[in-house]
Amino acid sequence: MTTTYKTPRYHRMRLILGDQLNLQHHWFEQCDSGTLYVIAELHQEASYTRHHVQKLCAFFAAMAQFATALRANGHDVLHLKLDETRDYADLPDLIQALCSRHGIEHFDFQLADEYRLRQQLREMQLDNAVTVTEFDSEHFLLPEAEFSRFIAAGKHNRMESFYRKMRKRLDLLMDGDQPLGGQWNFDADNRDRLRAPDLTEIPEPLRFDNNVEQILQRLDEGKIDYFGERSEALLWPVDRAQSLQLLEHFCNHCLHRFGRFQDAMTSAHEYRWSLYHSRLSFALNSKMLHPLEVAEAAIQRFKQTDSGISIAQVEGFVRQIIGWREYVRAVYWVNMPGYASLNQLQAKRDLPAYFWDGDTKMECMKQALGQSLEFAYAHHIQRLMITGNFCLLTGIDPGQVDAWYLGVYIDAIEWVEMPNTRGMSQFADNGLIATKPYCAGGNYINKMSDHCKHCHYNVKQKTETGACPFNSLYWHFMVRHRERLERNPRIGMIYRSWDRQQPETQEATIAQANWCLQNLEQL
Ligand code: FAD
Ligand code: SF4
């Protein structure tokens, strides 16, 4: 194999993966001229699933910035571009070649957060003379060694219990051993829809203008198959300074309404794609930000006397960071690798083409898909109750649903994507995450948004031509999974309501849903 770069000798080589951009890791506390840090754009990572082009650009740009920051701090860094790694079969092949070239005696890596990569690194066969050491990534709040004290494998574990333990453990929003404000969870105070006067106050999202022209060129030259809107100016943060700026922007402009409008959606505003969400998930998942600093920054802002931020808003945010995020990671690791093939509802249909181009008559789907393709981003309730709900009701193969979510979102890494998608949204995991499916008809979407006002379909109708597809599909889903769901105490009443309907209404509803399922591509 030919090389074009110089080959100085090092005794130690350390690998930094694209989602391990943690400048505060103890590795970087001291400089050692005998240590070479390797950051590499890899074909295997750019193509293990079909990614949104902005996701590829964001990771590659952040990796380049990280290499620059390390060099500025006096470390030796080998930053390999896509064209320089093209000739290596995979990551182990590259590492083996670099170890030989630089006379490496010790190879270090941080534990990968994805099962796929962790296995690959653990199974890697290096020359016997090279000692291999795994390190913690020093990012998460719950060490893996403690998972079993919080989460049991193969069982449902309540997020709320997990979250309370984390609150106590980290001593966040606590008043002694009691929750600040007298309640652990203020969800009941949150989750309003946006009314007309609220629309005038939606904050402008902070967007960056990172030039990714050269990265796009490398992707094209490397024949990487991507999708989504291509832009030479990347709006996502690509270094720690930008990530901190986004955090500050969130605390100053969004946190005061974060919980209140967390589930709201609108078609009627330029900033409908961002609303009061933090959009910090990429900065967090690439580890440019630490979850504790994010939670603490929000709490500090809340405590400022002039903040105007209620406990309900800050608690809602802290719960996402120290609760949901850590919880899904633990569920993923204690249940992998089996989790990746769970499909308890035997869903088999293909994902419709509009997931890739946004061309659908359903306004709610058009908005959620359109902004996902435009920005590589949708907020939680769009992912769960619009696109996820649609896939669940129509019985799309969870493997295809997973692949789409893993590719499209800027923050999608399997440890967090899969439990949310296959588990929370598709209910494919035998209830390991959710005790009941997150499914709903058009009523819910109409309650939380103004989409239905702008839609081709009529949300008030169920069986007529032009009726909202979600309405009949909801009942079809409930009826076809009756045996599995009926005994669930949180669902039983829905079947009682179905049983009270006239047989002809039931028949017409199922017939309409069958029509939708047969014409899925045309909806
Ligand atoms: P905010 O609404 O501002 O929330 C703040 C932070 O809380 C997020 O940045 C995130 O770090 C954390 N958070 C909130 N909810 C969750 C959750 N359920 N699980 C884990 N962390 C959470 N999140 C990802 O980071 N990567 C994914 O690939 C991903 N896939 C998802 C797929 C589906 C089907 C669903 C329903 C949710 C998914 N989520 C995923 C969770 C959540 O939707 C995103 O974290 C959030 O929308 C990111 O936007 P934000 O930073 O503006 O979040
Ligand atoms: Fe979505 Fe139905 Fe409302 Fe249209 S009418 S926006 S399809 S919920």
Coordinates of C-alpha atoms and ligand atoms in Angstrom, one line a residue:
M1 CA 0.0 0.0 0.0
T2 CA 1.4 3.4 -0.9
T3 CA 1.4 6.4 1.4
T4 CA 1.9 10.1 0.8
Y5 CA 2.6 11.4 4.3
K6 CA 5.8 11.4 6.4
T7 CA 6.4 8.5 8.8
P8 CA 7.9 9.7 12.1
R9 CA 8.0 7.0 14.8
Y10 CA 5.8 7.1 17.9
H11 CA 5.5 4.5 20.7
R12 CA 1.8 5.1 21.3
M13 CA -1.2 5.6 19.0
R14 CA -4.6 6.8 20.1
L15 CA -7.7 6.6 18.0
I16 CA -10.4 9.3 18.2
L17 CA -13.7 8.3 16.6
G18 CA -16.0 10.9 15.1
D19 CA -18.3 11.0 18.1
Q20 CA -15.5 11.2 20.6
L21 CA -14.7 14.8 20.3
N22 CA -14.3 15.4 24.1
L23 CA -11.6 18.0 24.7
Q24 CA -11.9 17.4 28.4
H25 CA -10.9 13.8 28.2
H26 CA -7.9 13.1 30.5
W27 CA -5.9 11.9 27.4
F28 CA -5.4 15.5 26.5
E29 CA -4.3 16.9 29.8
Q30 CA -0.6 16.4 29.0
C31 CA 1.3 16.5 25.7
D32 CA 3.6 13.6 24.9
S33 CA 5.8 13.7 21.8
G34 CA 5.7 9.9 21.6
T35 CA 1.9 9.8 21.2
L36 CA 0.1 10.1 17.9
Y37 CA -3.6 10.9 17.8
V38 CA -5.5 9.5 14.8
I39 CA -8.7 11.0 13.5
A40 CA -9.8 9.5 10.2
E41 CA -12.7 10.0 7.8
L42 CA -13.7 6.5 6.9
H43 CA -15.7 5.0 4.1
Q44 CA -17.1 2.4 6.5
E45 CA -18.6 5.1 8.7
A46 CA -19.8 7.3 5.8
S47 CA -21.6 4.3 4.3
Y48 CA -22.7 1.8 7.1
T49 CA -26.1 3.4 6.5
R50 CA -27.3 6.0 4.0
H51 CA -26.7 9.3 5.8
H52 CA -28.1 12.8 5.4
V53 CA -25.4 14.8 3.7
Q54 CA -25.5 17.4 6.5
K55 CA -24.8 14.7 9.0
L56 CA -21.7 13.6 7.1
C57 CA -20.6 17.2 6.8
A58 CA -21.2 17.9 10.4
F59 CA -19.2 14.9 11.7
F60 CA -16.3 15.5 9.2
A61 CA -16.2 19.2 9.9
A62 CA -16.2 18.7 13.7
M63 CA -13.5 16.1 13.4
A64 CA -11.3 18.5 11.4
Q65 CA -11.9 21.2 14.0
F66 CA -11.0 18.8 16.8
A67 CA -7.7 17.9 15.1
T68 CA -6.9 21.6 14.8
A69 CA -7.7 22.2 18.5
L70 CA -5.5 19.3 19.6
R71 CA -2.6 20.5 17.5
A72 CA -3.0 24.0 18.9
N73 CA -2.7 22.4 22.3
G74 CA 0.6 20.8 21.3
H75 CA -0.5 17.3 20.5
D76 CA 0.6 15.3 17.4
V77 CA -2.4 14.5 15.3
L78 CA -2.8 12.6 12.1
H79 CA -6.1 13.7 10.5
L80 CA -6.8 11.5 7.5
K81 CA -9.3 12.6 4.9
L82 CA -11.6 10.3 3.0
D83 CA -9.4 10.0 0.0
E84 CA -6.4 9.0 2.2
T85 CA -8.3 6.1 3.9
R86 CA -9.9 4.8 0.7
D87 CA -7.5 2.0 0.1
Y88 CA -8.0 0.4 3.5
A89 CA -10.6 -2.3 3.8
D90 CA -11.9 -1.1 7.1
L91 CA -10.9 0.5 10.4
P92 CA -8.8 -2.4 11.7
D93 CA -7.0 -2.5 8.4
L94 CA -6.1 1.1 8.7
I95 CA -5.0 0.8 12.3
Q96 CA -2.8 -2.2 11.6
A97 CA -1.2 -0.3 8.7
L98 CA -0.6 2.8 10.9
C99 CA 0.9 0.7 13.7
S100 CA 3.4 -0.8 11.4
R101 CA 4.2 2.4 9.7
H102 CA 4.9 4.4 12.9
G103 CA 6.5 1.6 14.9
I104 CA 3.6 1.7 17.4
E105 CA 4.0 -0.3 20.7
H106 CA 0.8 0.7 22.4
F107 CA -2.6 1.3 20.8
D108 CA -5.3 3.0 22.8
F109 CA -8.9 3.6 22.0
Q110 CA -12.0 4.9 23.8
L111 CA -14.9 2.5 24.1
A112 CA -17.2 3.0 21.1
D113 CA -20.9 3.7 21.9
E114 CA -22.2 1.7 19.1
Y115 CA -22.3 -2.1 19.4
R116 CA -21.1 -2.5 15.8
L117 CA -17.9 -0.5 16.3
R118 CA -17.2 -1.8 19.7
Q119 CA -17.2 -5.3 18.4
Q120 CA -15.0 -4.4 15.5
L121 CA -12.4 -2.8 17.7
R122 CA -12.5 -5.6 20.2
E123 CA -12.2 -8.3 17.6
M124 CA -9.3 -6.5 15.8
Q125 CA -6.1 -8.6 15.5
L126 CA -3.0 -6.4 15.8
D127 CA 0.6 -7.5 15.7
N128 CA 1.4 -9.3 18.9
A129 CA 4.0 -6.7 19.8
V130 CA 1.3 -4.0 20.1
T131 CA -0.5 -3.8 23.5
V132 CA -4.1 -2.6 23.2
T133 CA -5.9 -0.6 25.9
E134 CA -9.6 0.4 26.1
F135 CA -10.5 3.7 27.8
D136 CA -13.8 5.1 29.0
S137 CA -15.0 8.0 26.8
E138 CA -15.6 10.0 30.1
H139 CA -18.8 11.5 28.8
F140 CA -21.8 9.7 30.2
L141 CA -23.2 10.3 33.7
L142 CA -23.9 6.6 34.5
P143 CA -20.8 4.3 34.2
E144 CA -21.5 1.1 32.4
A145 CA -20.3 -0.9 35.4
E146 CA -23.4 0.4 37.2
F147 CA -26.0 -0.3 34.6
S148 CA -27.2 -3.4 36.3
R149 CA -28.1 -1.4 39.5
F150 CA -30.4 0.8 37.4
I151 CA -31.6 -1.3 34.5
A152 CA -32.5 -5.1 34.2
A153 CA -32.0 -6.7 30.8
G154 CA -35.0 -8.2 29.0
K155 CA -37.5 -6.3 31.2
H156 CA -39.3 -3.0 31.2
N157 CA -37.6 -0.5 33.5
R158 CA -39.4 2.7 34.3
M159 CA -37.7 5.9 33.0
E160 CA -39.2 7.9 35.9
S161 CA -37.6 5.7 38.5
F162 CA -34.3 5.8 36.7
Y163 CA -34.5 9.6 36.4
R164 CA -35.2 10.1 40.1
K165 CA -32.2 8.0 41.0
M166 CA -30.1 10.1 38.7
R167 CA -31.4 13.4 40.1
K168 CA -30.4 12.2 43.6
R169 CA -27.1 10.8 42.5
L170 CA -26.1 14.0 40.7
D171 CA -27.8 16.2 43.3
L172 CA -29.5 18.3 40.6
L173 CA -32.7 20.3 41.3
M174 CA -32.8 18.8 44.8
D175 CA -33.7 20.4 48.1
G176 CA -32.0 18.0 50.5
D177 CA -33.3 14.6 49.6
Q178 CA -36.5 16.0 48.2
P179 CA -37.1 17.3 44.6
L180 CA -36.9 21.1 44.3
G181 CA -40.5 22.6 44.0
G182 CA -42.0 19.5 45.7
Q183 CA -42.4 17.4 42.6
W184 CA -40.1 15.2 40.5
N185 CA -41.9 15.8 37.3
F186 CA -43.8 18.8 36.0
D187 CA -45.1 17.4 32.8
A188 CA -48.7 18.0 33.7
D189 CA -48.0 21.8 33.7
N190 CA -46.3 21.6 30.2
R191 CA -47.2 20.7 26.7
D192 CA -49.4 23.5 25.4
R193 CA -50.2 24.0 21.8
L194 CA -49.1 27.3 20.1
R195 CA -51.9 29.8 19.8
A196 CA -51.8 32.7 17.4
P197 CA -50.2 35.2 19.8
D198 CA -47.5 32.7 20.7
L199 CA -46.4 32.5 17.1
T200 CA -45.1 36.1 17.2
E201 CA -42.7 35.2 20.0
I202 CA -40.9 32.2 18.6
P203 CA -37.2 32.9 18.8
E204 CA -34.9 32.9 15.7
P205 CA -32.7 29.9 15.9
L206 CA -29.0 30.4 16.2
R207 CA -27.4 29.0 13.0
F208 CA -23.8 28.8 12.1
D209 CA -22.3 29.3 8.7
N210 CA -19.6 26.7 8.5
N211 CA -18.1 26.2 5.1
V212 CA -18.1 22.6 4.1
E213 CA -17.4 22.9 0.4
Q214 CA -14.3 20.8 0.5
I215 CA -16.0 18.1 2.5
L216 CA -18.8 17.9 -0.1
Q217 CA -16.2 17.5 -2.7
R218 CA -14.5 14.7 -0.9
L219 CA -17.9 12.9 -0.4
D220 CA -18.6 13.2 -4.1
E221 CA -15.1 12.1 -5.1
G222 CA -15.4 9.1 -2.7
K223 CA -18.8 8.2 -4.3
I224 CA -20.6 8.3 -0.9
D225 CA -24.3 7.7 -1.4
Y226 CA -26.1 10.4 0.7
F227 CA -29.5 12.1 0.7
G228 CA -31.1 15.3 2.0
E229 CA -30.5 18.9 1.3
R230 CA -27.0 19.8 0.4
S231 CA -25.6 23.1 1.6
E232 CA -22.1 24.5 1.5
A233 CA -22.9 26.5 4.6
L234 CA -23.5 24.1 7.5
L235 CA -25.8 25.5 10.2
W236 CA -24.8 23.0 12.9
P237 CA -22.0 23.7 15.5
V238 CA -18.7 22.0 14.6
D239 CA -16.5 22.9 17.6
R240 CA -16.7 23.5 21.3
A241 CA -16.9 27.3 21.0
Q242 CA -20.0 27.0 18.7
S243 CA -21.5 24.3 20.9
L244 CA -21.2 26.6 23.9
Q245 CA -22.7 29.5 22.0
L246 CA -25.7 27.3 21.1
L247 CA -26.1 26.3 24.7
E248 CA -26.1 29.9 25.8
H249 CA -28.6 30.8 23.1
F250 CA -30.9 28.0 24.3
C251 CA -30.6 29.2 28.0
N252 CA -31.3 32.8 27.1
H253 CA -34.0 32.4 24.4
C254 CA -35.7 29.0 24.6
L255 CA -35.5 27.5 28.0
H256 CA -38.2 29.7 29.5
R257 CA -40.8 28.0 27.2
F258 CA -39.0 24.7 26.6
G259 CA -41.4 22.4 28.5
R260 CA -44.5 24.4 27.7
F261 CA -44.2 24.1 23.9
Q262 CA -42.1 20.9 23.9
D263 CA -44.9 19.0 22.0
A264 CA -46.2 21.8 19.9
M265 CA -46.1 21.9 16.1
T266 CA -47.0 24.5 13.6
S267 CA -47.1 24.9 9.8
A268 CA -47.4 28.7 10.2
H269 CA -44.0 30.0 11.1
E270 CA -40.6 30.4 9.5
Y271 CA -39.0 28.9 12.6
R272 CA -41.5 26.0 13.0
W273 CA -38.6 23.5 12.6
S274 CA -36.8 24.7 15.7
L275 CA -39.3 26.4 18.1
Y276 CA -38.0 26.3 21.7
H277 CA -35.9 23.1 21.2
S278 CA -32.2 23.3 22.1
R279 CA -30.8 21.5 19.0
L280 CA -27.9 20.5 21.2
S281 CA -28.2 16.8 20.4
F282 CA -25.3 16.9 17.8
A283 CA -23.0 18.8 20.1
L284 CA -23.9 16.3 22.9
N285 CA -23.7 13.1 20.9
S286 CA -20.4 14.1 19.3
K287 CA -19.2 14.8 22.9
M288 CA -18.3 18.4 22.2
L289 CA -20.5 19.2 25.2
H290 CA -20.8 17.2 28.4
P291 CA -24.3 16.4 29.6
L292 CA -23.6 17.7 33.1
E293 CA -22.4 21.1 31.9
V294 CA -25.5 21.3 29.8
A295 CA -27.9 20.5 32.7
E296 CA -25.9 22.8 35.0
A297 CA -26.0 25.7 32.6
A298 CA -29.8 25.4 32.4
I299 CA -30.1 25.2 36.2
Q300 CA -27.8 28.2 36.6
R301 CA -29.9 30.3 34.2
F302 CA -33.1 29.2 36.0
K303 CA -31.6 30.3 39.3
Q304 CA -30.8 33.9 38.1
T305 CA -33.3 36.2 39.8
D306 CA -34.4 37.9 36.5
S307 CA -34.6 34.6 34.5
G308 CA -38.4 34.3 34.4
I309 CA -37.9 30.6 34.0
S310 CA -40.2 28.3 36.0
I311 CA -39.2 25.1 37.6
A312 CA -41.5 23.2 35.2
Q313 CA -39.4 24.4 32.2
V314 CA -36.0 23.6 33.6
E315 CA -37.1 20.3 35.2
G316 CA -38.5 19.2 31.8
F317 CA -35.1 20.0 30.1
V318 CA -33.0 18.4 32.8
R319 CA -35.1 15.2 32.6
Q320 CA -34.3 14.8 28.9
I321 CA -30.6 15.1 29.5
I322 CA -30.0 13.2 32.7
G323 CA -33.1 11.0 32.4
W324 CA -34.0 10.0 28.9
R325 CA -30.6 10.2 27.3
E326 CA -28.8 8.1 29.9
Y327 CA -31.8 5.7 30.2
V328 CA -32.0 4.8 26.5
R329 CA -28.2 4.3 26.5
A330 CA -28.5 1.8 29.4
V331 CA -31.4 0.0 27.8
Y332 CA -29.4 -0.3 24.6
W333 CA -26.3 -1.8 26.2
V334 CA -28.0 -4.2 28.5
N335 CA -30.1 -5.6 25.6
M336 CA -27.7 -5.6 22.7
P337 CA -27.2 -7.4 20.3
G338 CA -30.6 -9.0 20.4
Y339 CA -32.4 -5.6 20.6
A340 CA -31.5 -4.8 16.9
S341 CA -33.7 -7.6 15.6
L342 CA -36.8 -7.3 17.8
N343 CA -40.0 -7.0 15.9
Q344 CA -42.8 -8.1 18.2
L345 CA -45.6 -6.7 16.0
Q346 CA -44.2 -8.5 13.0
A347 CA -44.3 -5.3 10.9
K348 CA -43.2 -6.0 7.3
R349 CA -44.3 -3.2 5.0
D350 CA -41.8 -1.1 3.0
L351 CA -41.1 2.6 3.9
P352 CA -43.0 4.8 1.4
A353 CA -40.9 6.9 -1.0
Y354 CA -42.1 10.2 0.5
F355 CA -39.7 9.5 3.5
W356 CA -36.9 10.3 1.0
D357 CA -38.5 13.2 -0.8
G358 CA -41.2 14.6 1.5
D359 CA -43.8 14.5 -1.3
T360 CA -47.0 13.6 0.5
K361 CA -50.5 15.2 0.8
M362 CA -50.5 14.7 4.6
E363 CA -49.5 18.1 5.9
C364 CA -48.2 16.8 9.3
M365 CA -46.0 14.3 7.5
K366 CA -44.9 16.8 4.8
Q367 CA -43.8 19.2 7.5
A368 CA -41.9 16.6 9.6
L369 CA -40.3 14.9 6.6
G370 CA -39.6 18.2 4.8
Q371 CA -37.7 19.7 7.6
S372 CA -35.9 16.4 8.3
L373 CA -34.6 16.5 4.7
E374 CA -33.9 20.2 4.8
F375 CA -32.1 20.5 8.1
A376 CA -31.4 16.9 9.2
Y377 CA -33.5 17.7 12.2
A378 CA -37.0 17.2 13.6
H379 CA -37.9 17.6 17.2
H380 CA -39.0 14.8 19.5
I381 CA -42.7 14.9 19.0
Q382 CA -42.4 15.0 15.2
R383 CA -40.2 12.0 15.4
L384 CA -42.5 10.1 17.8
M385 CA -46.0 11.2 17.0
I386 CA -45.9 12.1 13.3
T387 CA -43.4 10.0 11.4
G388 CA -42.9 7.3 14.1
N389 CA -46.7 7.1 14.7
F390 CA -47.3 6.7 10.9
C391 CA -44.8 3.9 10.6
L392 CA -46.2 2.1 13.7
L393 CA -49.9 2.4 12.4
T394 CA -49.0 1.3 8.9
G395 CA -46.8 -1.6 10.1
I396 CA -43.5 -0.6 8.5
D397 CA -40.6 -3.0 8.9
P398 CA -38.7 -1.7 12.0
G399 CA -35.4 -2.5 10.3
Q400 CA -36.3 0.1 7.5
V401 CA -37.6 2.5 10.1
D402 CA -34.3 2.3 12.1
A403 CA -32.2 2.7 8.9
W404 CA -34.1 5.9 8.0
Y405 CA -33.9 7.5 11.4
L406 CA -30.2 6.5 11.7
G407 CA -29.5 8.1 8.4
V408 CA -31.6 11.2 8.5
Y409 CA -30.9 12.9 11.8
I410 CA -27.9 15.0 12.6
D411 CA -27.8 13.4 16.1
A412 CA -28.4 9.8 15.0
I413 CA -26.0 7.3 16.5
E414 CA -27.3 3.8 17.1
W415 CA -27.1 3.7 20.9
V416 CA -29.6 6.6 21.1
E417 CA -31.5 6.2 17.8
M418 CA -32.4 2.5 18.1
P419 CA -34.1 2.4 21.6
N420 CA -36.0 5.6 20.6
T421 CA -37.1 4.2 17.2
R422 CA -37.4 0.4 17.5
G423 CA -38.4 0.7 21.2
M424 CA -40.3 3.9 22.1
S425 CA -41.8 4.7 18.7
Q426 CA -42.3 1.3 17.0
F427 CA -43.1 -0.8 20.1
A428 CA -41.0 -3.5 18.5
D429 CA -39.0 -4.3 21.6
N430 CA -41.6 -6.2 23.6
G431 CA -42.3 -3.2 25.8
L432 CA -38.7 -2.8 27.1
I433 CA -39.0 1.0 26.8
A434 CA -42.7 1.8 26.6
T435 CA -45.5 0.1 28.5
K436 CA -47.9 0.9 25.6
P437 CA -47.6 1.9 22.0
Y438 CA -47.2 5.7 21.3
C439 CA -50.0 5.8 18.7
A440 CA -52.7 8.3 17.9
G441 CA -55.2 9.3 15.3
G442 CA -55.6 12.7 13.8
N443 CA -57.2 14.2 16.9
Y444 CA -54.0 14.2 18.8
I445 CA -52.1 15.9 15.9
N446 CA -54.9 18.4 15.6
K447 CA -54.7 19.1 19.3
M448 CA -51.0 19.8 19.3
S449 CA -50.6 21.6 16.0
D450 CA -52.3 23.7 13.3
H451 CA -51.2 21.3 10.5
C452 CA -54.8 20.0 9.9
K453 CA -55.9 23.4 8.9
H454 CA -53.5 23.3 6.0
C455 CA -54.1 19.7 5.0
H456 CA -55.6 18.0 2.0
Y457 CA -57.3 15.6 4.3
N458 CA -60.1 16.2 6.8
V459 CA -59.2 15.4 10.4
K460 CA -62.8 15.2 11.5
Q461 CA -63.5 12.3 9.1
K462 CA -62.7 8.7 9.4
T463 CA -64.3 6.7 6.6
E464 CA -65.1 9.2 3.8
T465 CA -63.0 9.8 0.8
G466 CA -60.5 12.5 1.9
A467 CA -60.7 11.4 5.5
C468 CA -57.5 11.8 7.6
P469 CA -55.5 8.6 7.1
F470 CA -54.4 8.6 10.7
N471 CA -58.0 8.1 11.9
S472 CA -58.8 4.8 10.2
L473 CA -55.2 3.5 10.5
Y474 CA -55.3 4.0 14.2
W475 CA -58.3 1.7 14.6
H476 CA -56.9 -0.8 12.1
F477 CA -53.7 -1.0 14.3
M478 CA -55.7 -1.4 17.5
V479 CA -57.9 -4.1 16.0
R480 CA -55.1 -6.1 14.4
H481 CA -53.1 -6.1 17.6
R482 CA -56.0 -6.7 19.9
E483 CA -54.8 -10.0 21.3
R484 CA -51.5 -8.5 22.4
L485 CA -52.8 -5.1 23.7
E486 CA -56.3 -5.7 25.1
R487 CA -55.1 -6.9 28.5
N488 CA -52.9 -3.9 28.9
P489 CA -54.6 -1.9 31.6
R490 CA -53.6 1.4 30.0
I491 CA -55.3 0.4 26.7
G492 CA -58.3 -1.7 27.7
M493 CA -60.8 1.3 27.6
I494 CA -59.9 1.9 23.9
Y495 CA -61.3 -1.5 23.0
R496 CA -64.4 -0.8 25.0
S497 CA -64.9 2.3 22.9
W498 CA -64.4 0.3 19.7
D499 CA -66.9 -2.3 20.8
R500 CA -69.5 0.3 21.4
Q501 CA -69.3 1.4 17.7
Q502 CA -71.9 0.2 15.2
P503 CA -70.7 -2.8 13.2
E504 CA -71.2 -0.9 9.9
T505 CA -69.0 1.9 11.3
Q506 CA -66.4 -0.6 12.3
E507 CA -66.5 -2.2 8.9
A508 CA -66.2 1.1 7.0
T509 CA -63.3 2.1 9.2
I510 CA -61.4 -1.1 8.5
A511 CA -62.2 -0.8 4.8
Q512 CA -60.9 2.8 4.7
A513 CA -57.7 1.8 6.5
N514 CA -57.2 -1.1 4.1
W515 CA -57.6 1.3 1.2
C516 CA -54.9 3.6 2.8
L517 CA -52.6 0.6 3.3
Q518 CA -53.0 -0.5 -0.3
N519 CA -52.4 3.1 -1.5
L520 CA -49.7 4.0 1.0
E521 CA -47.4 5.5 -1.6
Q522 CA -50.2 7.9 -2.8
L523 CA -51.2 9.3 0.6
Ligands
FAD1 P1 -34.4 19.0 23.0 O1 -35.9 18.8 22.7 O2 -33.9 20.4 23.1 O3 -34.0 18.1 24.2 C1 -32.7 18.3 24.9 C2 -31.8 17.1 24.8 O4 -32.4 16.0 25.6 C3 -31.6 16.5 23.4 O5 -30.5 17.2 22.8 C4 -31.2 15.1 23.8 O6 -29.8 15.0 24.1 C5 -31.9 14.8 25.0 N1 -33.1 14.0 24.7 C6 -34.4 14.4 24.7 N2 -35.2 13.3 24.5 C7 -34.4 12.2 24.4 C8 -34.6 10.9 24.1 N3 -35.9 10.4 24.0 N4 -33.6 10.1 24.1 C9 -32.3 10.5 24.2 N5 -32.1 11.8 24.5 C10 -33.1 12.7 24.5 N6 -32.0 11.6 19.9 C11 -30.8 11.5 19.5 O7 -29.9 12.2 20.1 N7 -30.4 10.8 18.5 C12 -31.3 10.0 17.7 O8 -30.9 9.4 16.8 C13 -32.6 10.1 18.1 N8 -33.6 9.4 17.5 C14 -34.9 9.4 17.8 C15 -35.8 8.7 17.1 C16 -37.1 8.7 17.5 C17 -38.2 7.9 16.8 C18 -37.5 9.5 18.6 C19 -38.9 9.5 19.1 C20 -36.6 10.2 19.3 C21 -35.3 10.2 19.0 N9 -34.3 10.9 19.7 C22 -33.0 10.9 19.3 C23 -34.6 11.7 20.9 C24 -35.0 13.2 20.6 O9 -36.0 13.2 19.7 C25 -33.8 14.0 20.2 O10 -32.8 13.8 21.1 C26 -34.2 15.5 20.1 O11 -35.3 15.7 19.3 C27 -33.0 16.3 19.7 O12 -33.3 17.6 19.5 P2 -32.9 18.7 20.5 O13 -31.4 18.7 20.8 O14 -33.5 20.0 20.0 O15 -33.7 18.2 21.8
SF4_2 FE1 -52.1 15.0 9.5 FE2 -54.6 14.0 9.3 FE3 -54.2 16.5 10.2 FE4 -53.7 15.9 7.6 S1 -55.7 15.9 8.7 S2 -52.4 17.1 9.0 S3 -53.0 13.9 7.7 S4 -53.5 14.6 11.2

